[in-house]
Short mmCIF file of C-alpha atoms and ligand atoms in Angstrom, two decimals:
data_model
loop_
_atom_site.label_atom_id
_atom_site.label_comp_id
_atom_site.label_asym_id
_atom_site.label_seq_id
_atom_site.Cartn_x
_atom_site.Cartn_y
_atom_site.Cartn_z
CA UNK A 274 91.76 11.98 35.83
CA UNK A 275 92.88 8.75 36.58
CA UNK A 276 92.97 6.10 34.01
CA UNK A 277 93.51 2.18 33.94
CA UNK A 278 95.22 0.38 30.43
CA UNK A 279 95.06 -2.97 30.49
CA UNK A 280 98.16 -5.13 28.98
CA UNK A 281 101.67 -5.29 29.20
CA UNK A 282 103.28 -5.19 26.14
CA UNK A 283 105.11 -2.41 23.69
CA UNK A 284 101.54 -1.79 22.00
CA UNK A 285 100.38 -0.50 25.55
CA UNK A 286 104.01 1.26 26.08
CA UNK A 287 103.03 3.46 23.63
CA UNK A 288 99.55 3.99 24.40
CA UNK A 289 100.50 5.15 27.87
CA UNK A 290 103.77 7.19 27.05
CA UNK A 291 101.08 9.56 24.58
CA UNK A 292 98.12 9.36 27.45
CA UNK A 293 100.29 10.69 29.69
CA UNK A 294 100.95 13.34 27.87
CA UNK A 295 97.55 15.06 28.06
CA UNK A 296 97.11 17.85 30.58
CA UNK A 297 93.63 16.28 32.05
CA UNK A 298 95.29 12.88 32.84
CA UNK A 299 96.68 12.78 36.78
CA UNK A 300 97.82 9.62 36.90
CA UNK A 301 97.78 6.36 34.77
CA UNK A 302 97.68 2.49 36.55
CA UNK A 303 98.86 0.01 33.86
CA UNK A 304 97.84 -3.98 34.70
CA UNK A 305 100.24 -5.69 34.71
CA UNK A 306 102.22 -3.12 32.75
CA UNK A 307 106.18 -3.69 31.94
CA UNK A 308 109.22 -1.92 33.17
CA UNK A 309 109.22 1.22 30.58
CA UNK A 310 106.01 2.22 31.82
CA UNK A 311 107.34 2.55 35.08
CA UNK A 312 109.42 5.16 34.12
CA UNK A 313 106.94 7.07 32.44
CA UNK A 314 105.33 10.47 34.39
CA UNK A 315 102.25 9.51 36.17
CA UNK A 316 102.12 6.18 35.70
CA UNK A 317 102.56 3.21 37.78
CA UNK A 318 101.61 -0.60 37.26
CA UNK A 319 99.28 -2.95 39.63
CA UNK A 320 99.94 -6.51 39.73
CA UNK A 321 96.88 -7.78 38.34
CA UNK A 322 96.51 -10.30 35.25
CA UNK A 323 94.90 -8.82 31.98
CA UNK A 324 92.43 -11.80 32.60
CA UNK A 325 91.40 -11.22 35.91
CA UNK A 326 88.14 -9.26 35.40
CA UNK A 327 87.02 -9.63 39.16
CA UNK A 328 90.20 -8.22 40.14
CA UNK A 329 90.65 -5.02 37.52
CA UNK A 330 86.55 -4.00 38.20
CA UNK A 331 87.36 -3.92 41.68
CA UNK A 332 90.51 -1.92 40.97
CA UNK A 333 88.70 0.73 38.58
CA UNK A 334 85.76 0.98 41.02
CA UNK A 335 87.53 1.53 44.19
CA UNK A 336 90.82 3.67 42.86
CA UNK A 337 87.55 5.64 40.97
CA UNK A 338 89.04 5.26 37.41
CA UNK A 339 87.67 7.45 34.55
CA UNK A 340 87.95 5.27 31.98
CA UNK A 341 89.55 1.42 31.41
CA UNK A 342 91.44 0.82 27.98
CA UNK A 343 91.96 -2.72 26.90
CA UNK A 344 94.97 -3.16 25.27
CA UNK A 345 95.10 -7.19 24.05
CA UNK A 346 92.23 -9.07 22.22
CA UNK A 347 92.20 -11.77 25.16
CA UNK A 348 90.22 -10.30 27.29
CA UNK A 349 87.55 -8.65 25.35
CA UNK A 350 87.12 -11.99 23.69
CA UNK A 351 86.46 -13.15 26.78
CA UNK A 352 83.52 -9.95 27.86
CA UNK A 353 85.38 -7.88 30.31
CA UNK A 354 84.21 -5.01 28.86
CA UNK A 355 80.39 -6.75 29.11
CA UNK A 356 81.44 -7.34 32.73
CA UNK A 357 82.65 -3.36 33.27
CA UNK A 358 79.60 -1.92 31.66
CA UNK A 359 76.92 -3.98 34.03
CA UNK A 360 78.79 -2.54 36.45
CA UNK A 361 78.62 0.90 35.42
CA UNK A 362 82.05 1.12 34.93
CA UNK A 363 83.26 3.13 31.62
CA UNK A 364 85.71 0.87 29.11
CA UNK A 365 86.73 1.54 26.09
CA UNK A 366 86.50 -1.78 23.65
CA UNK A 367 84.08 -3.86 21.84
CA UNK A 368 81.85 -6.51 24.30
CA UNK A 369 82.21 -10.09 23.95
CA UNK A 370 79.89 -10.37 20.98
CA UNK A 371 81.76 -7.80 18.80
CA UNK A 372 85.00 -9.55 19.82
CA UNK A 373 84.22 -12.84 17.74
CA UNK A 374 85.19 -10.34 14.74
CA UNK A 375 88.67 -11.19 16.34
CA UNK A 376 87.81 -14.45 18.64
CA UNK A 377 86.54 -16.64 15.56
CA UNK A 378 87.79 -16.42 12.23
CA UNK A 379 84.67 -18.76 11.37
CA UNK A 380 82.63 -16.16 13.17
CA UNK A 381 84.26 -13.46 10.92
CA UNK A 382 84.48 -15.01 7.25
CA UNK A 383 80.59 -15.99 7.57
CA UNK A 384 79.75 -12.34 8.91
CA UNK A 385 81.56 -10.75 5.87
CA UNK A 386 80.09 -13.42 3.45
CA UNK A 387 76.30 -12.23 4.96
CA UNK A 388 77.29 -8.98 4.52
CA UNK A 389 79.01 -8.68 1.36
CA UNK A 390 82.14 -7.72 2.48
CA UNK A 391 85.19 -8.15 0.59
CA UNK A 392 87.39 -11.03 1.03
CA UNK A 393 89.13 -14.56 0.17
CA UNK A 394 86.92 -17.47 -0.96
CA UNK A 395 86.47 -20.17 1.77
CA UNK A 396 84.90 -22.93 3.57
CA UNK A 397 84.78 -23.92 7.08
CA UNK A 398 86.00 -27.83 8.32
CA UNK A 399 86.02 -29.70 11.66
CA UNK A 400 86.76 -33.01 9.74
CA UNK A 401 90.34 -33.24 7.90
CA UNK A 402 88.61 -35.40 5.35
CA UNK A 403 86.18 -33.35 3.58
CA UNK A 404 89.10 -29.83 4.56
CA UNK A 405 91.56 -32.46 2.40
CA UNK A 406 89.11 -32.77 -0.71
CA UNK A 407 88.10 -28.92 -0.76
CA UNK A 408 92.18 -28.20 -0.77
CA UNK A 409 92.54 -30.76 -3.30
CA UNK A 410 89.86 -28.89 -5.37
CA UNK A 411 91.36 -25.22 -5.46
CA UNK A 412 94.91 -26.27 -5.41
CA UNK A 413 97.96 -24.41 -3.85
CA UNK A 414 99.02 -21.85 -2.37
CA UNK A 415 96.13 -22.07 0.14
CA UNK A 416 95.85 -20.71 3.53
CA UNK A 417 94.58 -22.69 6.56
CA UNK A 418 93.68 -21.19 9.83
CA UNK A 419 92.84 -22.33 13.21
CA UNK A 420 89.23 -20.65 13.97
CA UNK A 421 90.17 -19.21 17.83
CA UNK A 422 93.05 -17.10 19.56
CA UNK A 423 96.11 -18.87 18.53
CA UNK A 424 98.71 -15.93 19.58
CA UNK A 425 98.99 -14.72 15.87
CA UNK A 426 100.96 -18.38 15.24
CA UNK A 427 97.21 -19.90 14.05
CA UNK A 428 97.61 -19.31 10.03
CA UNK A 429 99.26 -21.59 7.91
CA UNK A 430 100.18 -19.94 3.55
CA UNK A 431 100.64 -23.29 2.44
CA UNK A 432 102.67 -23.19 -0.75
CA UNK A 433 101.62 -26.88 -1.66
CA UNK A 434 98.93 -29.17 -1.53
CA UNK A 435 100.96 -31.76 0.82
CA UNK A 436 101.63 -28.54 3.39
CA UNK A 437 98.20 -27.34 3.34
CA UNK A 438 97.07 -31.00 4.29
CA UNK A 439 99.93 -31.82 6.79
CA UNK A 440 98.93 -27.97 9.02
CA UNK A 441 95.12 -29.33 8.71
CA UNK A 442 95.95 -32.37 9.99
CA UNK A 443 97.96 -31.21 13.04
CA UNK A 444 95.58 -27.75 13.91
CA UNK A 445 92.36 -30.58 13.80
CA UNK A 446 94.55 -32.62 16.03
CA UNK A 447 94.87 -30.24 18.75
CA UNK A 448 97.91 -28.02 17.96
CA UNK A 449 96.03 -25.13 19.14
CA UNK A 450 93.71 -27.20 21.87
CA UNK A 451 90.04 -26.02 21.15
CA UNK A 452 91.11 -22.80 19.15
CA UNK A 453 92.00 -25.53 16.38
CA UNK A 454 89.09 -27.78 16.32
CA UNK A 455 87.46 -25.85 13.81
CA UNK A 456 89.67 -25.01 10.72
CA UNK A 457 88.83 -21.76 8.06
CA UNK A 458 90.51 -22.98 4.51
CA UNK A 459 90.47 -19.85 2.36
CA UNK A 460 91.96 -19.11 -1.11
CA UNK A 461 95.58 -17.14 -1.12
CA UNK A 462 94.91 -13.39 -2.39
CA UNK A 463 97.81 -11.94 -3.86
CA UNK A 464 98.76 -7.92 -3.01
CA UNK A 465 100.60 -5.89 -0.54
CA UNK A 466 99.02 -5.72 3.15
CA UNK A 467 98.03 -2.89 4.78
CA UNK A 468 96.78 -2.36 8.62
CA UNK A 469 93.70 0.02 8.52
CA UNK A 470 92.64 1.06 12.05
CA UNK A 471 89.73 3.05 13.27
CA UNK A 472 88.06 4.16 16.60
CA UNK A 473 84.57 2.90 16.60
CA UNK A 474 81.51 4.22 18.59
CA UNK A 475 78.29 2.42 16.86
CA UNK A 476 77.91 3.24 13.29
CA UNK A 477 80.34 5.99 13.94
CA UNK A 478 84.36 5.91 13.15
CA UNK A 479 87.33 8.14 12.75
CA UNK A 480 89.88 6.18 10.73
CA UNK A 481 93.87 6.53 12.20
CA UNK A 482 96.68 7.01 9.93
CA UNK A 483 97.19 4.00 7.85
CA UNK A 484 100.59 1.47 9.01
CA UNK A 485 102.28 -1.66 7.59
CA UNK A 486 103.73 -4.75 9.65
CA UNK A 487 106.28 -6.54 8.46
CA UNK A 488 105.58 -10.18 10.03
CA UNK A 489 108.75 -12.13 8.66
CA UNK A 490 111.67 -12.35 11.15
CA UNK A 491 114.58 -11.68 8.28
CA UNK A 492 115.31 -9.19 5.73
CA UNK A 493 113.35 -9.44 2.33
CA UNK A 494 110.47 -10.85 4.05
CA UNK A 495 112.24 -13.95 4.59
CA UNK A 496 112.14 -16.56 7.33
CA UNK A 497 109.56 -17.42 9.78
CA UNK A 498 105.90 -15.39 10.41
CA UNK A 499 106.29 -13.58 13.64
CA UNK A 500 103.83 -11.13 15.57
CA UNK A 501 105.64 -8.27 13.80
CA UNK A 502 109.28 -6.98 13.80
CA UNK A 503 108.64 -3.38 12.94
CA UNK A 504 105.87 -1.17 11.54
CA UNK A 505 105.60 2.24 9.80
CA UNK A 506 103.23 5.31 9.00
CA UNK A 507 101.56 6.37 7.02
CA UNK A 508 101.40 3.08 4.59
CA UNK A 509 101.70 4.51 0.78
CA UNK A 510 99.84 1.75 -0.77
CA UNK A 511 96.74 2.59 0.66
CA UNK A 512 96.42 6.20 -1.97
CA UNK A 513 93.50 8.74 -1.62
CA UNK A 514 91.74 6.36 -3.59
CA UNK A 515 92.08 3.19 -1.58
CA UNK A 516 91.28 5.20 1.22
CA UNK A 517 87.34 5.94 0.04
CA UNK A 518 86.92 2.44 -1.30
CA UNK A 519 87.94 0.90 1.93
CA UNK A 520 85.63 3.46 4.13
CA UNK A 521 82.75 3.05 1.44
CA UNK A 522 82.79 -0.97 1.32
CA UNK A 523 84.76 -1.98 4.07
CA UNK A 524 85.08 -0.51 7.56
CA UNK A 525 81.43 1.36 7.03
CA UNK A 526 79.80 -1.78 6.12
CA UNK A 527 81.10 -3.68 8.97
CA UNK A 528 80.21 -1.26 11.89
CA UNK A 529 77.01 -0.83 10.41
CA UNK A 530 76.34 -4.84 9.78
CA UNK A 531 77.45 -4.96 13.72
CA UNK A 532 74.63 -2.60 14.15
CA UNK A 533 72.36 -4.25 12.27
CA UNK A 534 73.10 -7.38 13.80
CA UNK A 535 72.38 -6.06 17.42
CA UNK A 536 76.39 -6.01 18.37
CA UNK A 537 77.12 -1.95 17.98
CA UNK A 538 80.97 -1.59 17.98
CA UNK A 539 82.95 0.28 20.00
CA UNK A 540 86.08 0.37 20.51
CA UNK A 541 89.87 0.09 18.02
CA UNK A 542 88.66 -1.98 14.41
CA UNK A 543 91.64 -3.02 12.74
CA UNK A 544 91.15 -4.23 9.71
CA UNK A 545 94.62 -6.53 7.71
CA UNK A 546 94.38 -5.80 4.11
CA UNK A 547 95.30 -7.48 1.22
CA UNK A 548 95.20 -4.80 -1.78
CA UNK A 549 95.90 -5.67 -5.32
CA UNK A 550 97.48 -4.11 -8.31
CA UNK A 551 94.18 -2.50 -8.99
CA UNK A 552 93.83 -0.81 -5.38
CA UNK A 553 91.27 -3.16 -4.61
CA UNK A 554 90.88 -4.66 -1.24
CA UNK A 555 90.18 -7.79 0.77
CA UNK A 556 90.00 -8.45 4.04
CA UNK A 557 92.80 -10.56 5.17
CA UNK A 558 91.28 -10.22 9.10
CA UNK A 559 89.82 -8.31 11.83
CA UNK A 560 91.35 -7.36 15.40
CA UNK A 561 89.29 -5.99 17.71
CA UNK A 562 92.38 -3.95 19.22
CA UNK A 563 95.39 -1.95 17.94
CA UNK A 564 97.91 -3.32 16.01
CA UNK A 565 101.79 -4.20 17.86
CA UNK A 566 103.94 -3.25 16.61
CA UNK A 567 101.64 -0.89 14.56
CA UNK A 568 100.41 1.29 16.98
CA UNK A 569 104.49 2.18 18.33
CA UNK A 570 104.57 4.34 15.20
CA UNK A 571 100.92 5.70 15.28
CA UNK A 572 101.11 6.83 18.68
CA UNK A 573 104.82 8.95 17.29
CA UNK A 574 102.67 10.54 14.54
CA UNK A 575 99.34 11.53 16.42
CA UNK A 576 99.75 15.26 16.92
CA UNK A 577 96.10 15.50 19.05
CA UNK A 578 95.52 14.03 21.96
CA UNK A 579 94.27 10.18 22.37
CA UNK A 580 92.26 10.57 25.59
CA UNK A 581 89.56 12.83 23.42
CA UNK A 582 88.76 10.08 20.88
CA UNK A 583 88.44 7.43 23.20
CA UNK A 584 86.03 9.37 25.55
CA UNK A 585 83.78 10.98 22.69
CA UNK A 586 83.85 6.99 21.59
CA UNK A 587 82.54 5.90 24.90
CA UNK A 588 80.19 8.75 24.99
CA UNK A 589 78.75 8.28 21.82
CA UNK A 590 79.77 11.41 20.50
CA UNK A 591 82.46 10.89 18.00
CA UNK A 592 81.89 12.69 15.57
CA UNK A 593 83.17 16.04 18.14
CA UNK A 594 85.98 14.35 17.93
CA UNK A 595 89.23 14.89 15.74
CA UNK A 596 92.34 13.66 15.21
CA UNK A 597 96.06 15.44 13.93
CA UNK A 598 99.27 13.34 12.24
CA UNK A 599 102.68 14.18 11.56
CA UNK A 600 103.15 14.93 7.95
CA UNK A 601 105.77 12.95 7.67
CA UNK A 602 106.30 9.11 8.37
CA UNK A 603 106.84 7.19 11.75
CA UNK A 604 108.50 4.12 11.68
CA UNK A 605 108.86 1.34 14.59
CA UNK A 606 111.85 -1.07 14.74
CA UNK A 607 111.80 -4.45 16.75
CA UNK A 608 114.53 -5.96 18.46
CA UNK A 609 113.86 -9.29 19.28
CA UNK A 610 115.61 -11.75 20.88
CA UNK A 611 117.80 -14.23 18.35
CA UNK A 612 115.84 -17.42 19.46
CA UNK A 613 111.74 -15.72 18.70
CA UNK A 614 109.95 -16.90 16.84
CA UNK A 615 110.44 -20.18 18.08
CA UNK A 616 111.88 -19.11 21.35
CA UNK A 617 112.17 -16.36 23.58
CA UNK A 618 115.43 -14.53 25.91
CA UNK A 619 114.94 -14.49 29.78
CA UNK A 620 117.42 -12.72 31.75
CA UNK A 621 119.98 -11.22 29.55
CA UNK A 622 121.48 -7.98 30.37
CA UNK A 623 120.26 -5.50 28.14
CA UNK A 624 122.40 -2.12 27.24
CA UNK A 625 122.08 1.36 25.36
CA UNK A 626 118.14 2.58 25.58
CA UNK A 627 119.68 5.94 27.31
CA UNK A 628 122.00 6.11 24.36
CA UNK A 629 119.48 5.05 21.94
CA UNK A 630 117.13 7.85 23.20
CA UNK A 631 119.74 10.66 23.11
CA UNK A 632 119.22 10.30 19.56
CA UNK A 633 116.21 12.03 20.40
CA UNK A 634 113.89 8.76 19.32
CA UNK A 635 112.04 6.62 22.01
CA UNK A 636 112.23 3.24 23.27
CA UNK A 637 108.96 0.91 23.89
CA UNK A 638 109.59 -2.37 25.89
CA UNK A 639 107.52 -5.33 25.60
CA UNK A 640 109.48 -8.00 26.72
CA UNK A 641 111.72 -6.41 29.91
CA UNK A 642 111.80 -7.24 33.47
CA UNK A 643 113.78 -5.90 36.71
CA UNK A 644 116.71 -8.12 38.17
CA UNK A 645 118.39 -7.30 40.82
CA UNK A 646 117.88 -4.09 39.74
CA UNK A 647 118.97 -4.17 36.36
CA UNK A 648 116.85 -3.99 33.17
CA UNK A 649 116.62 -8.31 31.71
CA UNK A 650 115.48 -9.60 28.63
CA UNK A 651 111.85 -11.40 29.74
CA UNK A 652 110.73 -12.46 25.77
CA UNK A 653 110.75 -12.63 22.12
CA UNK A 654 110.14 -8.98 21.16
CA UNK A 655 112.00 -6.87 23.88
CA UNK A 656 112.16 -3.70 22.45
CA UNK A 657 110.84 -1.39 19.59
CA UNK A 658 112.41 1.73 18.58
CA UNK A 659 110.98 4.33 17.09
CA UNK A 660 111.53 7.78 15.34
CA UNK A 661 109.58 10.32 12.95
CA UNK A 662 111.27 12.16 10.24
CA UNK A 663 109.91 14.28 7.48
CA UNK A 664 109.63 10.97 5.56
CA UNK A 665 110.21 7.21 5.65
CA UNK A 666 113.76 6.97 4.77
CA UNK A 667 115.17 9.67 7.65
CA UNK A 668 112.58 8.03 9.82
CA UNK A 669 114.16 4.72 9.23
CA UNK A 670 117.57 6.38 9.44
CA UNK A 671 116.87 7.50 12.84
CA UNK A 672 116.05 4.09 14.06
CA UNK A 673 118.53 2.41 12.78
CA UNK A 674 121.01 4.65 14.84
CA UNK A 675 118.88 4.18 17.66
CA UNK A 676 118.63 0.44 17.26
CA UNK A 677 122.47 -0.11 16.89
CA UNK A 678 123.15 1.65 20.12
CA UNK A 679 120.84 -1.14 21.81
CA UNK A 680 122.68 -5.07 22.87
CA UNK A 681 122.29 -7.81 24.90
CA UNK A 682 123.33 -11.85 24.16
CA UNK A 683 121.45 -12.69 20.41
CA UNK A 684 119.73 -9.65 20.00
CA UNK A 685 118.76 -8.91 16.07
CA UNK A 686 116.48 -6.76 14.36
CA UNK A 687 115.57 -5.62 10.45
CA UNK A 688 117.26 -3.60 8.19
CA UNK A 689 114.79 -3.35 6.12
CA UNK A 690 111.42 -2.05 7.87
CA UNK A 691 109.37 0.27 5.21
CA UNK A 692 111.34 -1.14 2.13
CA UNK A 693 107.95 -1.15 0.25
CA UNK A 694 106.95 2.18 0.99
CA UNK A 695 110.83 3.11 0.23
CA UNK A 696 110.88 1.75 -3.02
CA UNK A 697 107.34 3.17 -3.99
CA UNK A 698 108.46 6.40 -3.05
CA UNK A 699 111.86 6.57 -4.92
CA UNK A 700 110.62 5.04 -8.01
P1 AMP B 1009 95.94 -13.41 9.91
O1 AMP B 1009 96.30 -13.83 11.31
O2 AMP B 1009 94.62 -13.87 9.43
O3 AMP B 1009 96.21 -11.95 9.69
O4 AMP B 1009 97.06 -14.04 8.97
C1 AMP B 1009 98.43 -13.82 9.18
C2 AMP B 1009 99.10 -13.48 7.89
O5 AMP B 1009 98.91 -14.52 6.94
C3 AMP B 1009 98.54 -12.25 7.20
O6 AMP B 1009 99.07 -11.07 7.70
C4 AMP B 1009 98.93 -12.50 5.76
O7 AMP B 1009 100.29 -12.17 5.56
C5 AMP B 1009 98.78 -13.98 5.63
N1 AMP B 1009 97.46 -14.31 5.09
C6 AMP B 1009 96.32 -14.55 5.79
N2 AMP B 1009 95.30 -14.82 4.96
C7 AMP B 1009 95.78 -14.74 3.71
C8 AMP B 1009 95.22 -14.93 2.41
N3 AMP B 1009 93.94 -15.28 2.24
N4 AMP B 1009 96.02 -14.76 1.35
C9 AMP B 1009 97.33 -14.44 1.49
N5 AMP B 1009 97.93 -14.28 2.68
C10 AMP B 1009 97.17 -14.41 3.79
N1 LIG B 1010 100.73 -6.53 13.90
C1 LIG B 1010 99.63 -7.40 13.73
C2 LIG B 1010 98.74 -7.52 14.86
O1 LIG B 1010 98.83 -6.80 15.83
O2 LIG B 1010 97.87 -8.39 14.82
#
């Protein structure tokens, strides 16, 4: 079987290094891909961009590709899976319509308000005048995001009133081109995060082990919001309990309101958090995709195969379907480059994945390239490494080894991945 991922990054790494591993799967083309995936078994990478629709139908029709997997939000914001399916092509991810779950946080906050969904208190602005009263009104902190794609960089926690105004001001202005002409003001909610993921066919899911991202660059949760700089499973804030609350009156109300609303979902849901002290959630967002660096440590922990889920979700027979974890925790570390957020590293030598692996833990790229035949820097996340252990703290032990084996010019990464999940644990 011959399958085609679309993306490049260490989110797709991992996706491929566990497709590969089923038996059925011959041989796996990654667009564009990176250099890790290269040196994966049966996979190679095509030069095409994940935005070139035209050019990755033609692929999967004339290399006769069993199924397409879309790996960033991008594209299926954008209908290539709309595209694929009028041409009888099978894809696994939500059409265009779904996609505005993801594509416009507008879009989303009024669906969830329709549908009773949980979530933070907000109102919608294209003016900064009237945006400027409202914040004035509910006081700080207050959260301001830019409606479209903005790269994860488009939401502002203002802890004052004079912030809040100042990041309206400059997303109305065009800080985000279009994606920031429309503003979503919302009310802080107060809690720990969780990432809650599920494969979606219609009004049909199978929930995946429950993760955390940790999306400040320094130790303590300190410093500037990144994409992520490391990730673990499972996430021990979400208990039995928050478990069947957020099924019951979160992800089962949504695919059904998509339903209902004559957009069926299929495809990854992740839903961001926010839980409180009483186990009650809110949702934070939606992605229409996995989670990076979230899905690093998922893919670690998934004992069954991934190819079966995804299928039986295309199909429309999901519920055949089932899915095995680890018992233990998976953890995924980032190591970034010492200028991201703000910048990135291009061509820096980079040394000790081999050793790193002889740990017996495994390497993702995201941000690699070849040069002159030697393995470059080509980013702000480079690398995540990642290990299982019976639980969190020998997972975390393990990739901490791992990490410190791993150098080039600037490189850093956290300490403290999974300190929440640590603490509850030990205390
Ligand atoms: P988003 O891109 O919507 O996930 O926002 C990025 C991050 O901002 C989230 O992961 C949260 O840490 C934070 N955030 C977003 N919305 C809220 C909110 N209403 N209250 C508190 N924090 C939030
Ligand atoms: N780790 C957060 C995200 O993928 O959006």
């Amino acid at each position: 079987m011959h399958l085609l991922l679309i993306g490049s990054g260490g989110r797709e790494h991992a996706m491929v290094w566990k497709l590969a591993q089923s038996d059925s799967v011959t041989r796996i083309s990654v667009a564009p891909g990176n250099p890790g995936m290269q040196q994966e078994s049966k996979v190679a990478t095509v030069d095409i961009a994940v935005n070139d629709s035209t050019a990755l139908l033609d692929f999967a029709e004339n290399e006769s590709v069993h199924l397409t997997i879309v790996g960033p939000e991008v594209p299926l914001v954008a209908g290539i899976v709309n595209r694929f399916e009028e041409a009888g092509q099978r894809i696994f991810g939500p059409t265009s319509a779904a996609a505005q779950l993801e594509g416009s946080k507008a879009f989303a906050k009024d669906f969830m308000a329709r549908h009773a969904i949980p979530t933070a208190a907000y109102a919608t602005f294209t003016e900064a005048g009237p945006a400027i009263d409202w914040i004035r009104q509910r006081g700080a902190p207050i959260v301001i995001k830019a409606d479209g794609l903005a790269a994860g960089k488009g939401v502002v926690v203002a802890q004052s009133i004079d912030e809040a105004c100042e990041a309206v001001r400059t997303m109305l202005a065009g800080q985000f081109g279009q994606a920031g002409s429309q503003v979503v003001i919302e009310e802080f909610l107060a809690g720990e995060e969780a990432s809650f993921i599920a494969v979606v066919s219609g009004r049909q899911c199978i929930p995946l082990a429950t993760s955390q991202d940790h999306k400040a660059r320094d130790d303590g949760d300190s410093g500037p919001n990144t994409g992520g700089m490391g990730a673990y499973s499972p996430a021990p804030v979400v208990t039995d309990a928050v478990h069947s609350h957020v099924v019951a009156d979160i992800l089962q109300p949504t695919i059904d309101a998509l339903a209902d609303d004559g957009m069926p979902f299929t495809g990854f849901l992740y839903v961001g958090l926010m839980i409180d002290q009483h186990g009650l959630a809110n949702v934070v967002e939606y992605n229409v995709r996995l989670g990076d660096p979230e899905t690093q440590p998922l893919m670690l922990r998934m004992r069954s195969e991934l190819l079966p889920l995804l299928d039986h979700a295309v199909n429309g027979t999901l519920p055949d379907a089932t899915v095995e974890w680890h018992p233990g925790s998976a953890i995924g570390i980032v190591v970034a480059a010492g200028e991201y957020p703000a910048g990135s590293s291009k061509g820096e030598l980079i040394t000790g994945i081999e050793q790193a692996e002889a740990h017996g833990n495994k390497v993702f790229h995201a941000g690699t390239r070849i040069e002159n035949d030697q393995l470059v820097t080509a980013g702000g996340r480079v690398l995540c490494v990642t290990a299982v252990g019976e639980n969190l703290a020998e997972a975390k032990r393990a990739a901490e080894t791992s990490a410190s084996c791993i150098r080039w010019k600037g490189c850093r990464y956290r300490r403290d991945i999974g300190h929440r999940a640590i603490t509850r644990l030990t205390s």
